[in-house]
XYZ file of C-alpha atoms in Angstrom:
165
model
C 68.543 121.422 104.523
C 67.259 118.132 105.146
C 66.806 117.765 101.482
C 70.626 118.299 100.667
C 71.020 115.698 103.194
C 68.387 113.442 101.938
C 69.974 113.609 98.166
C 73.340 113.652 99.339
C 72.775 110.081 101.442
C 70.664 108.696 97.954
C 73.870 109.339 95.833
C 76.044 107.997 98.437
C 74.028 104.801 98.454
C 74.057 104.564 94.630
C 77.454 104.977 94.753
C 77.980 102.321 97.238
C 76.245 99.966 94.964
C 77.616 100.721 91.690
C 81.182 99.693 92.905
C 82.600 96.303 91.234
C 82.109 93.317 93.675
C 85.145 90.898 93.368
C 84.652 87.019 93.446
C 87.509 85.704 95.946
C 88.347 82.448 95.421
C 90.804 80.396 97.889
C 91.890 77.347 99.497
C 94.014 74.328 99.097
C 93.064 71.884 96.567
C 89.518 72.994 95.990
C 87.933 72.176 92.643
C 84.638 73.835 91.261
C 83.118 75.949 88.572
C 82.027 79.714 89.123
C 79.948 81.946 87.032
C 81.809 85.255 86.507
C 78.903 86.991 85.927
C 81.166 90.212 84.554
C 83.015 90.227 87.917
C 86.647 90.743 88.887
C 88.194 87.527 90.117
C 90.898 86.616 92.745
C 92.007 83.272 93.006
C 94.608 82.425 95.899
C 96.143 79.273 97.445
C 97.663 76.095 96.312
C 96.495 73.395 93.916
C 93.255 74.594 93.336
C 91.280 74.032 90.163
C 88.860 76.731 89.055
C 86.699 76.771 85.740
C 85.292 80.444 85.289
C 82.380 80.612 83.328
C 80.744 83.621 81.481
C 82.505 86.868 80.894
C 84.904 88.039 83.493
C 86.446 91.415 84.587
C 90.071 91.322 85.642
C 91.429 87.791 86.605
C 93.872 87.405 89.027
C 95.816 83.907 90.074
C 98.331 83.897 93.077
C 99.940 81.438 94.988
C 100.933 77.869 93.284
C 100.091 75.073 91.120
C 96.555 76.538 90.296
C 94.901 75.474 87.273
C 92.323 78.046 85.997
C 90.258 78.068 82.710
C 88.002 80.933 81.722
C 86.369 82.382 78.748
C 86.824 85.920 78.240
C 88.545 88.366 80.635
C 89.414 91.968 80.813
C 92.760 91.183 81.916
C 94.857 88.792 83.291
C 97.438 88.645 86.078
C 99.342 85.954 87.189
C 101.766 85.977 89.971
C 103.343 82.638 92.161
C 104.479 79.467 90.929
C 103.810 76.680 88.641
C 100.076 78.176 88.062
C 98.584 76.810 84.582
C 96.138 79.370 83.006
C 94.150 78.570 80.065
C 91.840 81.213 78.731
C 89.770 81.914 75.796
C 90.445 85.853 75.158
C 92.031 88.804 77.309
C 92.599 92.188 76.518
C 95.882 92.517 78.530
C 98.399 90.085 80.385
C 100.549 90.319 83.134
C 102.848 87.366 84.168
C 105.605 87.527 87.049
C 106.812 84.749 89.251
C 108.004 81.451 88.040
C 107.110 78.274 86.257
C 103.887 79.400 84.924
C 102.132 78.035 81.854
C 99.448 80.556 80.016
C 97.554 79.800 77.036
C 94.986 82.784 75.576
C 94.083 85.041 72.871
C 95.084 88.744 73.726
C 92.960 91.069 71.582
C 94.479 94.944 71.074
C 91.730 97.334 70.535
C 91.409 99.971 67.608
C 92.212 102.804 69.743
C 95.014 101.052 72.391
C 97.132 97.957 71.739
C 96.759 95.125 74.296
C 99.683 95.254 76.996
C 101.572 92.035 77.438
C 104.544 92.397 80.348
C 106.058 89.228 81.386
C 108.558 89.066 84.376
C 110.342 86.532 86.627
C 111.959 83.035 85.225
C 111.051 80.293 83.263
C 107.308 81.338 82.360
C 106.211 79.345 79.235
C 103.074 81.727 77.232
C 101.282 80.513 74.253
C 99.285 83.393 72.891
C 97.152 84.019 69.831
C 97.504 87.439 68.840
C 94.657 89.470 67.270
C 95.206 93.052 66.932
C 98.045 95.549 67.738
C 99.906 94.294 70.364
C 103.086 95.222 72.698
C 105.052 92.792 74.379
C 107.569 93.557 77.193
C 109.885 90.131 78.168
C 112.143 90.430 81.289
C 114.093 88.414 83.661
C 115.450 84.830 82.844
C 114.752 82.013 80.324
C 111.056 83.213 79.189
C 109.308 81.122 76.515
C 107.028 83.063 74.196
C 105.326 81.360 71.358
C 102.685 83.456 69.478
C 100.742 83.570 66.247
C 98.525 86.165 64.619
C 99.225 89.572 64.074
C 103.132 90.942 64.372
C 103.611 92.461 68.091
C 106.195 95.166 68.953
C 108.493 93.239 71.245
C 111.189 94.617 73.750
C 113.306 92.266 75.790
C 115.552 92.815 79.017
C 116.982 89.688 80.805
C 118.824 86.666 79.341
C 118.095 83.391 77.632
C 114.198 84.025 76.422
C 113.196 82.456 73.485
C 110.810 83.967 71.660
C 109.276 82.770 68.325
C 106.114 82.761 65.979
C 103.978 79.347 65.890
């Protein structure tokens, strides 16, 4: 019976260490370079400047007036107001809130198209599309400029400006 408990404890310990860690970056007016090391990243606060280096997991930017740059990320989620995001490449993108500026390449896979969802008001996105991509544009006055592979685009809302670069 003790062997079963010992094995169960070892499995639980291994599972606990296998869980993904998250880099939590927050503050007001903080400026720094941070290595991702494949981890998920959550940025919160106001007026921060973070340069993420290396490959990142999911990058989530919340708050206002954040400036975040990164290389490759598994995905990008942007909420809040007036955040500016520049990335080399993501495989999925969700933007909500208002007046964000997002510039990145979005790469779809052979088996699954990349998913992009835009909500809110007056967001400006400049995207390079590589591979199959599905884009959903919602809200008011979204500005989407894209280049690369032709995406599937669905729209709801009013006054959107969608154009190929």
